[in-house]
CSV table of C-alpha atoms in Angstrom, one decimal:
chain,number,residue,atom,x,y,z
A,1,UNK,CA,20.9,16.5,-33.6
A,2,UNK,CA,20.8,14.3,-36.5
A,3,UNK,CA,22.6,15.0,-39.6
A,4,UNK,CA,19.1,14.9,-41.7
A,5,UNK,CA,18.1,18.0,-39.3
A,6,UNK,CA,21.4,19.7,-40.2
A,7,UNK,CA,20.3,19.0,-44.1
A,8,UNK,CA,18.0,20.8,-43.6
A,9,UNK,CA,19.0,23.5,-41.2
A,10,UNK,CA,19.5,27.4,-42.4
A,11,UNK,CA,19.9,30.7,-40.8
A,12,UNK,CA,18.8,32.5,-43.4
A,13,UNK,CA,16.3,34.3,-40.6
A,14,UNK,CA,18.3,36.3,-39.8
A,15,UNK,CA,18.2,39.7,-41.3
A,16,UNK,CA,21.5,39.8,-42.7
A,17,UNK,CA,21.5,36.8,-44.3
A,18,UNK,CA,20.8,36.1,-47.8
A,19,UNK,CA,20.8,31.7,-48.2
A,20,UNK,CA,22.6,30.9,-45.0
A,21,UNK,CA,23.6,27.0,-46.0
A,22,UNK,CA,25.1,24.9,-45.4
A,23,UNK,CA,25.4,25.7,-41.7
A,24,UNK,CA,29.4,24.8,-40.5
A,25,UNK,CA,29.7,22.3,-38.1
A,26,UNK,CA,32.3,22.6,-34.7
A,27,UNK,CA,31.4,19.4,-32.6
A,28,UNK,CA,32.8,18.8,-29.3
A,29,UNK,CA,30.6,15.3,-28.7
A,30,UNK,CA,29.5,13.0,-31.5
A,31,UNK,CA,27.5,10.2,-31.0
A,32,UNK,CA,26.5,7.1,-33.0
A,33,UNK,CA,23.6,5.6,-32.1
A,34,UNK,CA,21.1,2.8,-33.6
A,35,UNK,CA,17.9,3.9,-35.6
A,36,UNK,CA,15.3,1.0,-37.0
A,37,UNK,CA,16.2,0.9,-41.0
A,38,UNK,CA,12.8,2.2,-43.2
A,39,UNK,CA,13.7,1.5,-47.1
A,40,UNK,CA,10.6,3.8,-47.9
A,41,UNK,CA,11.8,6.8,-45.7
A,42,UNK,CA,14.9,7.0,-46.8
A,43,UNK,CA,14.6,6.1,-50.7
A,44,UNK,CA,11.6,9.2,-50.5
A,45,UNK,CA,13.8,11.5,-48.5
A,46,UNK,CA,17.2,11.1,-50.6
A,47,UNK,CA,16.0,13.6,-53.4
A,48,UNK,CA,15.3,16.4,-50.6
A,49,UNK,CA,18.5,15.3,-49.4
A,50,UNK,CA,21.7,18.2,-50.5
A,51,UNK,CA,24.0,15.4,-50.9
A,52,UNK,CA,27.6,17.5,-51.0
A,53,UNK,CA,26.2,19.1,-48.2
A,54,UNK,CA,26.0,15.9,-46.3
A,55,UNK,CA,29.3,14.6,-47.3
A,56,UNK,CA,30.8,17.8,-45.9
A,57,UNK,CA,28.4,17.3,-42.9
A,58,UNK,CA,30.0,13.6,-42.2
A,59,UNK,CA,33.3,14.7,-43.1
A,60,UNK,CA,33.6,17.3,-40.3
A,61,UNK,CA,32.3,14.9,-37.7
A,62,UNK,CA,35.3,12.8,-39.2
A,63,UNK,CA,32.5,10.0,-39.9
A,64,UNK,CA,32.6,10.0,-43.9
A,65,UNK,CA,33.6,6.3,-43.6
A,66,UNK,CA,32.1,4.8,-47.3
A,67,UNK,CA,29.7,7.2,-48.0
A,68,UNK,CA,29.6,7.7,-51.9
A,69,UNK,CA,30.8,11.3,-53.2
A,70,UNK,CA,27.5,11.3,-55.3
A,71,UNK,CA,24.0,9.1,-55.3
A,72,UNK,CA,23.7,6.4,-57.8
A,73,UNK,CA,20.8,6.9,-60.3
A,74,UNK,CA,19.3,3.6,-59.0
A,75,UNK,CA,18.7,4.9,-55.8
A,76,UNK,CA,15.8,3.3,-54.8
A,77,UNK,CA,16.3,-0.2,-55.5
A,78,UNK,CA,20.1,0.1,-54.4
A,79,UNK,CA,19.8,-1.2,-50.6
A,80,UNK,CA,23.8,-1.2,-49.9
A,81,UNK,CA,23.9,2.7,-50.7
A,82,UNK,CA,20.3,2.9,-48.6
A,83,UNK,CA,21.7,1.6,-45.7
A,84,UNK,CA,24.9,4.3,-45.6
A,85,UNK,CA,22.6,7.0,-46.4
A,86,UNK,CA,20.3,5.9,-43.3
A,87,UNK,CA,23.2,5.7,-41.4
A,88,UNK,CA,25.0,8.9,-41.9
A,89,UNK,CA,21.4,10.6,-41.9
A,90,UNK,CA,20.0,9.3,-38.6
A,91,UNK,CA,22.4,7.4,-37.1
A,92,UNK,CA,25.2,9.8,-36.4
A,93,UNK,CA,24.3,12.8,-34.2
A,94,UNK,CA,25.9,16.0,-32.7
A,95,UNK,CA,25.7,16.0,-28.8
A,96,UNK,CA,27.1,19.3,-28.2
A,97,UNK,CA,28.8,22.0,-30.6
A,98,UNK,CA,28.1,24.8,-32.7
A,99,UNK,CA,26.3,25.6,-35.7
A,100,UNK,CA,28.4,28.3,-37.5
A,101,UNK,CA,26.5,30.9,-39.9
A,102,UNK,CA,28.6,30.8,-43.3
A,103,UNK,CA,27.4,34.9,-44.0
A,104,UNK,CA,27.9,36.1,-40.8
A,105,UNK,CA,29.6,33.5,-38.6
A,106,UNK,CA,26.9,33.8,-35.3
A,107,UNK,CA,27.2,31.0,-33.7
A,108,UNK,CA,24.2,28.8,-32.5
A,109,UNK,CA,24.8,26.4,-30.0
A,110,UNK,CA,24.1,22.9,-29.4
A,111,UNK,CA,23.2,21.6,-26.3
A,112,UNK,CA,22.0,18.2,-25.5
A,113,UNK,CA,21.6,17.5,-28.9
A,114,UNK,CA,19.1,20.0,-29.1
A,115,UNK,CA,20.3,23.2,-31.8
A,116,UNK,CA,19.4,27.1,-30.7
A,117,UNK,CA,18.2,28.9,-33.2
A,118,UNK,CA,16.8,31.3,-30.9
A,119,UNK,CA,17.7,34.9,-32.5
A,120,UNK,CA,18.3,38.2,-30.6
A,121,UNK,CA,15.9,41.5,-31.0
A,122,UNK,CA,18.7,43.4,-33.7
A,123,UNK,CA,19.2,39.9,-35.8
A,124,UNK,CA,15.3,39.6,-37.0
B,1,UNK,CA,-14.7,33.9,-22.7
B,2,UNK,CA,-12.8,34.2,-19.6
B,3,UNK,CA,-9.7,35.7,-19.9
B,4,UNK,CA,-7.7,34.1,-16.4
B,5,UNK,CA,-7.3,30.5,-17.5
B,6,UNK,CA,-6.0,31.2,-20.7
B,7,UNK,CA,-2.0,30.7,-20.4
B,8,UNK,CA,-1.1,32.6,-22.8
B,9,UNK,CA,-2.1,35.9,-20.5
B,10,UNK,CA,0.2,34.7,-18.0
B,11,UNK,CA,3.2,35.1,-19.5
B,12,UNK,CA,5.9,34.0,-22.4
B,13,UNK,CA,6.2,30.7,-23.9
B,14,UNK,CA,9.2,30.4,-23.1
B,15,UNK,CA,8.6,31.2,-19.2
B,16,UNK,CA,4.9,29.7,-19.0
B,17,UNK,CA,6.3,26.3,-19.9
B,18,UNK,CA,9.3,26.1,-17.6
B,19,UNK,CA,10.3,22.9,-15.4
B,20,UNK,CA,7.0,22.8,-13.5
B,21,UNK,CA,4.7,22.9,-16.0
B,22,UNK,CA,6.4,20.8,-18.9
B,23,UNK,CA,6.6,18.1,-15.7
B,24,UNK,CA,2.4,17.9,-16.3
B,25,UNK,CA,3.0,16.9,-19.6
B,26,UNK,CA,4.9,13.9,-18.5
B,27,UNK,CA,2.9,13.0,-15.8
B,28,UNK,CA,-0.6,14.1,-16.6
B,29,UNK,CA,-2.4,11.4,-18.5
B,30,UNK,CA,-5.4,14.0,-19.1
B,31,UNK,CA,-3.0,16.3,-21.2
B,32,UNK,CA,-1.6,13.0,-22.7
B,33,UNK,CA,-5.0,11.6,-24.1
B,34,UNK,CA,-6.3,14.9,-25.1
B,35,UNK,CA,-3.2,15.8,-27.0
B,36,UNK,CA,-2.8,12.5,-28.3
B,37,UNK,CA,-6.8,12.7,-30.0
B,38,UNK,CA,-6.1,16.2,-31.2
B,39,UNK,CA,-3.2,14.8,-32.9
B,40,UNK,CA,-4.5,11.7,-34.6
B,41,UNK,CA,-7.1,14.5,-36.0
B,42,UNK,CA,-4.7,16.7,-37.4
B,43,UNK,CA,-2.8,13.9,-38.7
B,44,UNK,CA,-6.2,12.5,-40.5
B,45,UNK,CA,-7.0,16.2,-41.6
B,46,UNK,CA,-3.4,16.6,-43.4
B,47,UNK,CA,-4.2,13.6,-45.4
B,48,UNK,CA,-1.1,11.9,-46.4
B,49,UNK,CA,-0.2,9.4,-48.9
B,50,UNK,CA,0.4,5.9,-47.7
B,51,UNK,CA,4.2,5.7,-47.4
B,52,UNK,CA,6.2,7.4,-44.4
B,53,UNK,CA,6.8,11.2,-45.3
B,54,UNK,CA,8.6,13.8,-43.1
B,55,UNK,CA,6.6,15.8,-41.3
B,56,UNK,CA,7.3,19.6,-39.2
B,57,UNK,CA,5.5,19.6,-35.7
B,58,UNK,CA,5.2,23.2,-34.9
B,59,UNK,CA,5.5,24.1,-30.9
B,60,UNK,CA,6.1,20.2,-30.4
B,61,UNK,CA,6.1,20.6,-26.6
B,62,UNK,CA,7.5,17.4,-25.0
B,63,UNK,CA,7.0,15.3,-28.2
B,64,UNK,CA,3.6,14.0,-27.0
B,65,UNK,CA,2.3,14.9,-30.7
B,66,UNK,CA,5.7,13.6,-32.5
B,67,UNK,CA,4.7,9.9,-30.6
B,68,UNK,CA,1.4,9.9,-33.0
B,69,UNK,CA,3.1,10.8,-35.8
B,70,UNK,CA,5.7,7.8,-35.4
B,71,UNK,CA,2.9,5.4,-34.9
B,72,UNK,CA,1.5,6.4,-37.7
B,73,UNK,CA,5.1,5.4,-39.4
B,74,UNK,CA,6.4,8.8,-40.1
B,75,UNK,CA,9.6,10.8,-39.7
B,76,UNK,CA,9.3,14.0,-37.9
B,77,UNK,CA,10.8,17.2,-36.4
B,78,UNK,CA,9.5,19.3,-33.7
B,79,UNK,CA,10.3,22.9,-32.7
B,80,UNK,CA,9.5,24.7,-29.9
B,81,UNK,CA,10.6,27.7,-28.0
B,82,UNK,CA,10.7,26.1,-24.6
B,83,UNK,CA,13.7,25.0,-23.5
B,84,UNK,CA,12.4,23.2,-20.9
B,85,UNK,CA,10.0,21.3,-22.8
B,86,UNK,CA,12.6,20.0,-25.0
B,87,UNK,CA,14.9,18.6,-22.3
B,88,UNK,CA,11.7,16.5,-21.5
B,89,UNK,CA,11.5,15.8,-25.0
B,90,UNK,CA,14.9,14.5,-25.4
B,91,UNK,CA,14.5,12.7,-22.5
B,92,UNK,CA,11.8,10.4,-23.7
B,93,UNK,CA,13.8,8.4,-26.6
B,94,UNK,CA,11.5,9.5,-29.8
B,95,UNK,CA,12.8,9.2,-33.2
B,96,UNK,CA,12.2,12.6,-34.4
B,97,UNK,CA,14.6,15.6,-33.7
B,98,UNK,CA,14.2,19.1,-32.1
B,99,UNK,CA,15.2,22.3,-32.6
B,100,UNK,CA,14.5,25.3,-30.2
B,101,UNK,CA,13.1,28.4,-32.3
B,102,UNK,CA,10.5,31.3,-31.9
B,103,UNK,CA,8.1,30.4,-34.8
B,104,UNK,CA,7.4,34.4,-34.8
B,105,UNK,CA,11.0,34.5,-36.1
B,106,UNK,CA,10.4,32.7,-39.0
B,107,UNK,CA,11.6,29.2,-39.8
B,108,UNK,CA,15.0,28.1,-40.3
B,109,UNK,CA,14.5,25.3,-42.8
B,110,UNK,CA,15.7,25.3,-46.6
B,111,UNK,CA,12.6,25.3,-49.1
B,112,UNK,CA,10.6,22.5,-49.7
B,113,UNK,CA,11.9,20.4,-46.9
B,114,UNK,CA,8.5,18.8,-45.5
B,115,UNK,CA,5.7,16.5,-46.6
B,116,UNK,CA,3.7,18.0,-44.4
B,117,UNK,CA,3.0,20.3,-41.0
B,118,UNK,CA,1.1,19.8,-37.8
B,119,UNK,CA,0.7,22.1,-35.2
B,120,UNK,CA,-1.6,21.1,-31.8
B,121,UNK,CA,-2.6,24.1,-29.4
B,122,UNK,CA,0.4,26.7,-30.2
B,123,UNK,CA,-0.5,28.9,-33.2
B,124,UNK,CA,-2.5,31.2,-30.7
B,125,UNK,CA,0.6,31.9,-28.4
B,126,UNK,CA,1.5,34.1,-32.0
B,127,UNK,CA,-1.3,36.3,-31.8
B,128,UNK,CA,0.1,37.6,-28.3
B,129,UNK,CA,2.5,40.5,-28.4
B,130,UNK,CA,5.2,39.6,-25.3
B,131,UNK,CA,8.3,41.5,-26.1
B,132,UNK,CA,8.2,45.5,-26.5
B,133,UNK,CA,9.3,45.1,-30.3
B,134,UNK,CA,6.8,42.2,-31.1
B,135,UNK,CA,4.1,42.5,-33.9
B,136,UNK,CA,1.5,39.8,-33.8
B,137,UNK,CA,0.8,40.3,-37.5
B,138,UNK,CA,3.9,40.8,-38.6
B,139,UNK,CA,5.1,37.9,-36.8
B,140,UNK,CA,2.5,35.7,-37.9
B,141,UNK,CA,2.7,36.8,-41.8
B,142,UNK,CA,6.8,35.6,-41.2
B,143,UNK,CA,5.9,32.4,-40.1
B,144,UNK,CA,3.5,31.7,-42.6
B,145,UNK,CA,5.3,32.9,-45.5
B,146,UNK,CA,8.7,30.7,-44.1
B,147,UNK,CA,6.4,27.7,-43.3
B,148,UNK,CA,5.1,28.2,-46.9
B,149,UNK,CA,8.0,28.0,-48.6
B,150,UNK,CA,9.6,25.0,-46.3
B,151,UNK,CA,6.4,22.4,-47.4
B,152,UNK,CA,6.7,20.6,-50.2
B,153,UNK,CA,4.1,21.6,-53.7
B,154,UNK,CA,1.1,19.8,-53.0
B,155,UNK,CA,1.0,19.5,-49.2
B,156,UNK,CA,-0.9,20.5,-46.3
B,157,UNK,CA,-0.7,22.0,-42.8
B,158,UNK,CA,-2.8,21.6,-40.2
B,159,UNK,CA,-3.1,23.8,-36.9
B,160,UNK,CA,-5.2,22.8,-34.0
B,161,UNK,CA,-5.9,26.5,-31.8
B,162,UNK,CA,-7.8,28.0,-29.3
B,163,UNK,CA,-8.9,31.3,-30.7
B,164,UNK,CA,-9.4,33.8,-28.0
B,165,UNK,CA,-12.0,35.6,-30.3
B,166,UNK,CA,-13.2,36.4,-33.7
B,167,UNK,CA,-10.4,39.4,-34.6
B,168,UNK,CA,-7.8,36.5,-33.7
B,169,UNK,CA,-8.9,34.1,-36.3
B,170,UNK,CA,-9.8,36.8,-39.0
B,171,UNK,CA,-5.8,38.0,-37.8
B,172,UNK,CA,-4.9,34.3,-38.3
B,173,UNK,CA,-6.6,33.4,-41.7
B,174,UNK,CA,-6.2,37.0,-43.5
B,175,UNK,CA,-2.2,36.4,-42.8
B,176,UNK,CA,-2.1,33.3,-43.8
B,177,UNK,CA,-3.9,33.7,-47.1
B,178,UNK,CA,-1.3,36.6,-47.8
B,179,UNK,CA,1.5,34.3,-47.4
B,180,UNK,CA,-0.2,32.3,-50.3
B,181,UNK,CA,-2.0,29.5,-48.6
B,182,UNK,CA,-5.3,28.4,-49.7
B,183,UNK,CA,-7.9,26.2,-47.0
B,184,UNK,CA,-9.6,27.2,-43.5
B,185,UNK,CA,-11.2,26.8,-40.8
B,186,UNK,CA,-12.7,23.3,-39.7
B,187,UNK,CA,-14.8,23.3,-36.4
B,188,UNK,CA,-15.5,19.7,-34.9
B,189,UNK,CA,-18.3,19.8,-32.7
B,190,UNK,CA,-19.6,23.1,-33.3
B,191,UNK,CA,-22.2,22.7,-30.8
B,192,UNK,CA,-20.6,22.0,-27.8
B,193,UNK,CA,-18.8,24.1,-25.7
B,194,UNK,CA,-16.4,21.0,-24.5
B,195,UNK,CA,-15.7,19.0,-27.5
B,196,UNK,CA,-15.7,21.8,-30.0
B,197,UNK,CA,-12.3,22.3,-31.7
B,198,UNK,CA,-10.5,24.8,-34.3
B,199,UNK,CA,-8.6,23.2,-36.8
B,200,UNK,CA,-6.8,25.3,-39.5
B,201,UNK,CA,-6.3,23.7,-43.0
B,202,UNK,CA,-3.9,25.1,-44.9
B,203,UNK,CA,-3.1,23.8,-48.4
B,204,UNK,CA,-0.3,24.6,-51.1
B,205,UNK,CA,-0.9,24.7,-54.6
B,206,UNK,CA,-4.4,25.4,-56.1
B,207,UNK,CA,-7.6,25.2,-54.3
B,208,UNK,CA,-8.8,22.1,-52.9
B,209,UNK,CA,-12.1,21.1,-51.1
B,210,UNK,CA,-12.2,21.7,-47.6
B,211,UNK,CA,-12.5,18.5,-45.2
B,212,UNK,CA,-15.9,18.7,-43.1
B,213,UNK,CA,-15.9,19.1,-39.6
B,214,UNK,CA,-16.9,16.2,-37.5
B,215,UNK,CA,-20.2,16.4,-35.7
B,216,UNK,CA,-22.2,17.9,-38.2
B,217,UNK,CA,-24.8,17.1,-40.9
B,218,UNK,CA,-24.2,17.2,-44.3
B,219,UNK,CA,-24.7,21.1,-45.3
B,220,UNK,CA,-28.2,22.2,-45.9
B,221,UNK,CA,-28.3,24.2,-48.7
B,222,UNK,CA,-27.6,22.0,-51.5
B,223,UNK,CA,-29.7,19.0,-51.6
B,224,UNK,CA,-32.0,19.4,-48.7
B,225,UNK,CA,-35.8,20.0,-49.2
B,226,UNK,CA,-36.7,23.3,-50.8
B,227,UNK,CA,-39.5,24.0,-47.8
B,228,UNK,CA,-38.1,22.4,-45.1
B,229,UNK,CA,-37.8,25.4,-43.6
B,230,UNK,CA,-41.4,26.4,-43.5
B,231,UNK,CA,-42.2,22.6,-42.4
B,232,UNK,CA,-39.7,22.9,-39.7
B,233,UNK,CA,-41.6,26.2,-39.0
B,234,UNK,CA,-45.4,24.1,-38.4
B,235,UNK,CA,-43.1,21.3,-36.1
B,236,UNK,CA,-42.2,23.3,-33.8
B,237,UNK,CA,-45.5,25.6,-33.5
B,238,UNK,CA,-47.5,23.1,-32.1
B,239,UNK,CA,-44.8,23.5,-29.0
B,240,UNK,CA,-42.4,21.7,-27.6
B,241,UNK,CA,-42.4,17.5,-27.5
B,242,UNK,CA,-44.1,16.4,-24.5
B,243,UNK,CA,-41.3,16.0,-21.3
B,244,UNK,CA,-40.1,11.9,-21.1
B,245,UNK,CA,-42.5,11.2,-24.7
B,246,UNK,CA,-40.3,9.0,-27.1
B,247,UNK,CA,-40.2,11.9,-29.2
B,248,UNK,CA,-38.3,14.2,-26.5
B,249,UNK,CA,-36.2,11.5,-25.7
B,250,UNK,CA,-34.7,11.4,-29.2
B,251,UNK,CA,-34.4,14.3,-29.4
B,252,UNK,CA,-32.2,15.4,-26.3
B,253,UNK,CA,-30.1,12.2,-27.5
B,254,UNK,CA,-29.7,13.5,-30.5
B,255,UNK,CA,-28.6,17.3,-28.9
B,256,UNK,CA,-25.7,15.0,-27.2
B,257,UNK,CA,-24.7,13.4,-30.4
B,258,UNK,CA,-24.2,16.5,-31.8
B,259,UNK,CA,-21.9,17.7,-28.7
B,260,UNK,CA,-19.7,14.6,-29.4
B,261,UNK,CA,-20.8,12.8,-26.6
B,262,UNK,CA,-20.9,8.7,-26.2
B,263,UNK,CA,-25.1,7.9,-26.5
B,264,UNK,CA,-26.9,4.5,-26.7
B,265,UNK,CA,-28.1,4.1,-30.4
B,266,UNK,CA,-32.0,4.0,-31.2
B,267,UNK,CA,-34.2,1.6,-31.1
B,268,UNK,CA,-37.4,0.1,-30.4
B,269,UNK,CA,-37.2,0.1,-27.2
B,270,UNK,CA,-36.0,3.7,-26.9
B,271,UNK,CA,-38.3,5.3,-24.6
B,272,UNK,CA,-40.1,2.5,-23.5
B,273,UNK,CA,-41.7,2.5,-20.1
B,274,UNK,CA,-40.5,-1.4,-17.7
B,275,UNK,CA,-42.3,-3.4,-16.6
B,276,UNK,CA,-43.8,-2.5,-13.2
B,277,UNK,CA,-42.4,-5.7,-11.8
B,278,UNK,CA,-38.5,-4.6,-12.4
């Protein structure tokens, strides 16, 4: 699971939740792999993007490396910062772990890189 | 319609699509093309601007659907309820992610995150109650009102489904609309039984014109001629054209065209008898 997918990633489903995000991180496996770089993706996605939630994201993967605390206002035209964003949003992913709820700490687990989000009969 | 071959009678998602028959939709170049086609249509209906945008496939099976959308130069993310289909999924090196969710449920994404949402042959597994404590409607008004708020203002999404009967598609729309979607349904192919499909259009914000189904001619009422009808009327009572007459020839050619099927184009020579000596 990429961290883009995390971004964007609630629980707020579930019946007792109210915003459920940003959704904890525990990962056992982290990979890093290599994605083709798209300029126009990533320059259109950054305004959808929480940023501090991201930050916190790469942080608990222990992969913040040089990722800047805020986004510069030139964004678009700023390729250097581009490139980190594309990197820490779909380079990095979560083999296995868990998403934690921050309301009501239920777990959901990933497997194989693929996130859970299955819910059970009393949690709708 | 008959009621055995559809899959969703058989049982669950969830169960239905388990190791056996997500392996068809590896192997299976039928499935492939069909899903592929169905696909580029949805994507064509959705009508995006020209720059990559992200886009939600909704029941994206073994990612056959998430393939177009890359092609096409777009980011995605699928969700589906089979677990099974996703391993095959994640097995087949796309660019997009997955997430394994019950749509019924509701989806777990923060507002606004999509450009867009595509949906081929899955919204009519909705309309099924499986569990004891499962409410079609209710579960459809959840998705759409979650889907709705998880597009972006301004965007569309586009479900390709095989209604089971009228009640499931007045089910369908009525829902839908209540979630505050505006669109419907576009058939392409109306006339055939093969090639017909069901796509639902759904648009955010304000009302826009709804695209026309391919396969049909332009809509009668507005500019055709005011007594076409009664001429139509005088055609056809002097019976029909005479069997193998140029004139019955163009016109079963023109019943195929209509079905969506490959024919010749006309010409001068259409209908002409050869030459003895061929």
């Amino acid at each position: 699971m990429k961290l883009l997918t995390h971004n964007m990633l609630t629980s707020k489903c579930m019946k007792a939740v109210v915003t459920g995000y940003p959704l904890t991180i525990q990962a056992r496996d982290v990979k890093v792999s290599e994605v083709e770089f798209n300029q126009d993706f990533i320059a259109r996605i950054i305004p959808k993007i929480d940023w501090e939630c991201l930050c916190r994201a790469a942080e608990q993967l222990g992969h913040l490396e040089d990722l800047p605390k805020a986004t510069p206002d030139n964004y678009e035209t700023d390729t250097d910062f581009l490139k980190k964003a594309h990197h820490a949003l779909l380079e990095i992913e979560i083999i296995n772990g868990d998403l934690v709820c921050p309301e009501t700490s239920r777990k959901f687990p990933v497997t194989d890189g693929i996130p859970n989000m299955l819910l059970n009969e009393d949690e709708i | 319609m008959s009621s055995i071959r559809r899959p969703e009678h058989q049982a669950p998602p969830e169960i239905f699509y388990g190791v056996d028959e997500a392996e068809k939709y590896t192997n299976n170049t039928r499935i492939m093309q069909i899903q592929a086609e169905m696909s580029e249509r949805a994507l064509e209906l959705l009508a995006l601007p020209d720059e990559p945008c992200y886009i939600l496939d909704l029941g994206c099976g073994s990612g056959l659907s998430g393939e177009c959308i890359e092609e096409q130069g777009h980011m995605w993310m699928g969700l589906d309820i089979s677990q099974a289909m996703l391993d095959i999924a994640g097995e087949r090196e796309l660019e997009g992610d997955f997430a394994c969710s019950d749509l019924g449920e509701g989806l777990p994404f923060r507002a606004g995150a999509f450009d867009g949402a595509i949906s081929i042959s899955a919204l009519q597994w909705l309309c099924n109650a499986d569990k004891s404590f499962h409410k079609p409607h209710k579960r459809l008004y959840k998705f759409f009102s979650t889907l709705y708020a998880s597009l972006s203002r301004g965007s569309r999404a586009v479900f390709q489904f095989y209604p089971e009967n009228s009640d499931q598609v007045e089910m369908i729309t009525n829902q839908s609309m209540k979630a505050g979607f505006t669109g419907g349904l576009v058939v392409d192919f109306p006339n055939s039984t093969k090639a017909k499909k069901f796509f639902l259009v759904l648009m955010t914000g304000g009302s826009q014109p709804l695209p026309q189904g391919l396969g049909q001619e332009e809509s009668h009422q507005s500019v055709g001629a005011r007594f076409e009808s009664r001429r139509e009327k005088y055609k056809n009572m002097r019976g029909k054209n005479v069997k193998k007459s140029k004139d019955w020839i163009l016109e079963k050619k023109e019943r195929a065209r209509k079905k969506g099927l490959d024919v010749r184009p006309d010409s001068k020579f259409t209908g002409r008898k050869r030459k003895d000596k061929w």
